[in-house]
Coordinates of C-alpha atoms in Angstrom, one line a residue:
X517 CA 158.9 -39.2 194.8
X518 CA 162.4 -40.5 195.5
X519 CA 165.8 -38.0 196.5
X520 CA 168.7 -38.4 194.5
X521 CA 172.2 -38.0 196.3
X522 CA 174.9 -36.9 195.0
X523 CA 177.9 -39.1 195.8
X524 CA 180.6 -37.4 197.1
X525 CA 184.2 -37.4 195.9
X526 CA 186.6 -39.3 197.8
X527 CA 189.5 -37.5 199.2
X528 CA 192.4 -39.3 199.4
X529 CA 195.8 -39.4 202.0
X530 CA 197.9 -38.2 198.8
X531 CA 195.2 -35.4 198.2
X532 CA 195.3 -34.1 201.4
X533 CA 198.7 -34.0 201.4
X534 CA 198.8 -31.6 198.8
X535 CA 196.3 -29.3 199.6
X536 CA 198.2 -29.0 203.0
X537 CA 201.5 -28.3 201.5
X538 CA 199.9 -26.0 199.5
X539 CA 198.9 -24.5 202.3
X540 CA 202.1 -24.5 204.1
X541 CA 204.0 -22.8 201.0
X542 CA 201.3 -20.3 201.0
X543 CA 202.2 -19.1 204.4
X544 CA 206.0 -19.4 204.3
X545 CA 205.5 -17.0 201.2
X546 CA 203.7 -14.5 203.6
X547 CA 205.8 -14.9 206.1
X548 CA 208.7 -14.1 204.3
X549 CA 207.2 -10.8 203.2
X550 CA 206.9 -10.1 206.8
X551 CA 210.0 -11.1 207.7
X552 CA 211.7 -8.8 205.2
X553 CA 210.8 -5.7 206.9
X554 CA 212.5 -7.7 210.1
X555 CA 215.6 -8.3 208.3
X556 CA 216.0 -4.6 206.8
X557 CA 215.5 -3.2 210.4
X558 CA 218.1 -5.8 211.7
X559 CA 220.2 -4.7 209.2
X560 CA 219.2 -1.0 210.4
X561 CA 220.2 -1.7 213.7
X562 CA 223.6 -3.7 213.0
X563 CA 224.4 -0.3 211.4
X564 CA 223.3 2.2 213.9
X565 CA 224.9 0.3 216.7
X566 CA 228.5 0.0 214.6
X567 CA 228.5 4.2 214.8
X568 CA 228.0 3.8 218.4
X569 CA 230.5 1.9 219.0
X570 CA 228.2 -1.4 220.3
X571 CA 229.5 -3.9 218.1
X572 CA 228.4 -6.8 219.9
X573 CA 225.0 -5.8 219.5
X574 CA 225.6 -4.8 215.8
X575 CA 226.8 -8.7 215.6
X576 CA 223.5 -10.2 217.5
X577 CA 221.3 -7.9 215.0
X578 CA 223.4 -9.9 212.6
X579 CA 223.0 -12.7 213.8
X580 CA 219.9 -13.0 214.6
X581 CA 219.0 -12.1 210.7
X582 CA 221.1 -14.9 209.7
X583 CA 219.4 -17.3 211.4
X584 CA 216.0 -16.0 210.1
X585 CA 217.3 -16.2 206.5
X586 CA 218.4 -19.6 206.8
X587 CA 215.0 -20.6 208.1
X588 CA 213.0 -19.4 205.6
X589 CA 215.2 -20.7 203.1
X590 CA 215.5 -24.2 204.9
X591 CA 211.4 -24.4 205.5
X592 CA 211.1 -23.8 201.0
X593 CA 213.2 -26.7 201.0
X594 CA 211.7 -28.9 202.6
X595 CA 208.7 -28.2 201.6
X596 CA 209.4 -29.1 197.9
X597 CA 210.8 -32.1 198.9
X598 CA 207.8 -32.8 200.2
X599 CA 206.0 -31.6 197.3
X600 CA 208.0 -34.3 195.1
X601 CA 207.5 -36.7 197.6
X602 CA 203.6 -36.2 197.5
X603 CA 203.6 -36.2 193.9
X604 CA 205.5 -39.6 193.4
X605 CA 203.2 -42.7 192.4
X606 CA 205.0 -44.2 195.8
X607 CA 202.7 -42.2 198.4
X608 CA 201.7 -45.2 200.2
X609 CA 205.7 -46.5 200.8
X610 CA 206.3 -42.7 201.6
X611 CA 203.1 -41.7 203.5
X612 CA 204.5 -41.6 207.1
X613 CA 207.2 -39.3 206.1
X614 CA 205.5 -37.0 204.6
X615 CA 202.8 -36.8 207.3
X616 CA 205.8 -36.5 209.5
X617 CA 207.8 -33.6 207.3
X618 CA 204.3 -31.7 207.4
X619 CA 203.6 -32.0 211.0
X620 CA 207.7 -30.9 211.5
X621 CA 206.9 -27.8 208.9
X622 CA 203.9 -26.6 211.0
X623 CA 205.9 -26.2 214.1
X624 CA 209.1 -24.1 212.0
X625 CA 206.2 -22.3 210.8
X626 CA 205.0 -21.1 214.2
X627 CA 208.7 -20.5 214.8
X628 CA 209.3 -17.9 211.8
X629 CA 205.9 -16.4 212.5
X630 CA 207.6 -15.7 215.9
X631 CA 210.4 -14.3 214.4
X632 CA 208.0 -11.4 212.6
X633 CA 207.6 -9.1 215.5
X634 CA 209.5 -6.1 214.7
X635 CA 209.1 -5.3 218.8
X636 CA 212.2 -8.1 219.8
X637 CA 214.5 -6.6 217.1
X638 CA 214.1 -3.1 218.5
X639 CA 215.4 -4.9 222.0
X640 CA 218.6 -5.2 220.4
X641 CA 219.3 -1.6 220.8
X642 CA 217.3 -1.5 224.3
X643 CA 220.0 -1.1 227.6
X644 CA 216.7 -2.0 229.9
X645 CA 217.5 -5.7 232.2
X646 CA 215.0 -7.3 230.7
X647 CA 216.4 -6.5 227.6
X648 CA 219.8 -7.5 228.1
X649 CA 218.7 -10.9 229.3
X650 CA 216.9 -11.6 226.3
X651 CA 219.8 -10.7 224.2
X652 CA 222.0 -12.8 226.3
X653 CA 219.2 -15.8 225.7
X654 CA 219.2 -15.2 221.9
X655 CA 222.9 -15.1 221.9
X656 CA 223.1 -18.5 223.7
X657 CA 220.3 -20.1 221.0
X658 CA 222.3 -18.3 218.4
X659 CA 225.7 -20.2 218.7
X660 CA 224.3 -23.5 218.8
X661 CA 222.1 -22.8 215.7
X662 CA 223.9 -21.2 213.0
X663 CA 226.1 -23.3 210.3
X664 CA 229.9 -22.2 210.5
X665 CA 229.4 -20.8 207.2
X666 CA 226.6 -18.6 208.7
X667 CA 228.9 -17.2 211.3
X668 CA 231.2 -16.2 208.6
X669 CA 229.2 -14.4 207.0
X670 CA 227.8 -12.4 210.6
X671 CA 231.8 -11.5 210.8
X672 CA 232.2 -10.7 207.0
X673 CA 229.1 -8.5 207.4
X674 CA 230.2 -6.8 210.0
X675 CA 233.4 -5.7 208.5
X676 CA 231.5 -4.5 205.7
X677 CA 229.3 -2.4 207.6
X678 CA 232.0 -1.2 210.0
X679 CA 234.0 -0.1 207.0
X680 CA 231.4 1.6 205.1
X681 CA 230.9 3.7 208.6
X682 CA 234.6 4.8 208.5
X683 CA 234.1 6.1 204.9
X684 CA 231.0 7.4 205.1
X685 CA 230.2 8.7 208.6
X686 CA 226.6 9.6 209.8
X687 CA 225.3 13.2 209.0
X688 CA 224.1 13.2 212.9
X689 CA 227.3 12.8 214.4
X690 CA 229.1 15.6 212.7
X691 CA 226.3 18.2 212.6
X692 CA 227.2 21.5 213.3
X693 CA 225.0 24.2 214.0
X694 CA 225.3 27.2 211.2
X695 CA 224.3 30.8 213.0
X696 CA 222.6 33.2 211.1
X697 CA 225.3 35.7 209.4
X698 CA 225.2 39.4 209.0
X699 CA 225.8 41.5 206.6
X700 CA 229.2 43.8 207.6
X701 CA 228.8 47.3 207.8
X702 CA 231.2 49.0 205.1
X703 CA 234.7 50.4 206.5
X704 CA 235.1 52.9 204.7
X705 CA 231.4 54.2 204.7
X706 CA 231.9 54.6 208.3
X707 CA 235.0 56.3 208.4
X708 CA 233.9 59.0 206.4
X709 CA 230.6 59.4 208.1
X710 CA 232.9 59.7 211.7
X711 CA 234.9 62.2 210.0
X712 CA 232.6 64.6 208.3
X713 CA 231.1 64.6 211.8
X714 CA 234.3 66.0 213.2
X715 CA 234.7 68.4 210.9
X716 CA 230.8 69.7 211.5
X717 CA 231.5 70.1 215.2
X718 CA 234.8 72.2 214.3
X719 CA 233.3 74.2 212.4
X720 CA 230.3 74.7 214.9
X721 CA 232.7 75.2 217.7
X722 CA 234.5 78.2 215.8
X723 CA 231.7 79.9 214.7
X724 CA 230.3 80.0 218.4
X725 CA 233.8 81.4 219.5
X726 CA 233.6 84.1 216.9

């Protein structure tokens, strides 16, 4: 009795291609649900360290969530160029730049998943040496790595924030303590219980005298 075998189905270059940008679209899509609790804490920060009076370190927060924006948004891009490169009926002309765009999003990818760990943000606000060195690093990457128009929006952002703590100041800063209050004891209640005491003890005194 003979064995069939089934024969297999031939994966192609262009196939493989796909299923990996698939892949790579998948994760920047979880990533960037990651990073959006980064970015709202960044934004946190920017705004806790504005009422404090720290507004270099409210610009870095700002900063720093500038340059994760832009490369999320820069990573989708190229990835559905890629996607419409794959999809072309010129895959073989284009095959070595896609392979190349792919290998070039796996490494921005290990760079955003980087940028997910809420515990660097919070060294924003940290006075420690260690922390100020590695604010003074991300500064220095910073300024070579966001777009002018990026930078202008860090400054417009930061007058917008710095502005809306003016108006609206922080409950914490202004809290005063309210004591406990009293009732007050009624004047005229007590004058007229002092005085019908005086009159008791004159009459008291005259009747012992008599």
């Amino acid at each position: 009795m003979g064995t069939s075998q089934s024969k297999g189905v031939r994966v192609t270059k262009q196939d493989r291609a796909v299923l990996d940008l698939k892949v790579q679209r998948d994760r920047v899509r979880q990533y960037q649900r990651k990073l959006q609790q980064v970015l709202d804490r960044e934004h946190d920060i920017a705004r806790q360290a504005v009422r404090e009076g720290h507004m270099e370190r409210a610009r870095l927060a700002l900063r720093q969530r500038a340059y994760q924006n832009g490369l999320i948004e820069k990573t989708d891009q190229q990835l559905a160029t890629l996607q419409e490169l794959v999809s072309t009926i010129e895959f073989a002309q284009l095959e070595q730049s896609v392979l190349y765009g792919l290998s070039q999003g796996s490494e921005v990818l290990k760079q955003i998943h980087e940028e997910t760990r809420l515990e660097r943000v919070e060294q924003i606000l940290d006075t420690a040496a260690e922390s100020q060195h590695y604010q003074n690093e991300i500064n220095d990457m910073l300024s070579s790595t966001l777009t002018a128009d990026e930078q202008q929006s860090v400054e417009e952002e930061l007058v917008r924030i710095a502005s809306q703590a003016q108006e609206m100041p922080d409950a914490g800063t202004h809290h005063t303590t309210m004591e406990p209050t009293l009732p007050s004891a009624p004047k005229h209640d007590m004058a007229r219980t002092s005085s019908g005491r005086e009159r008791t003890h004159e009459v008291l005194v005259t009747e012992h005298a008599s």
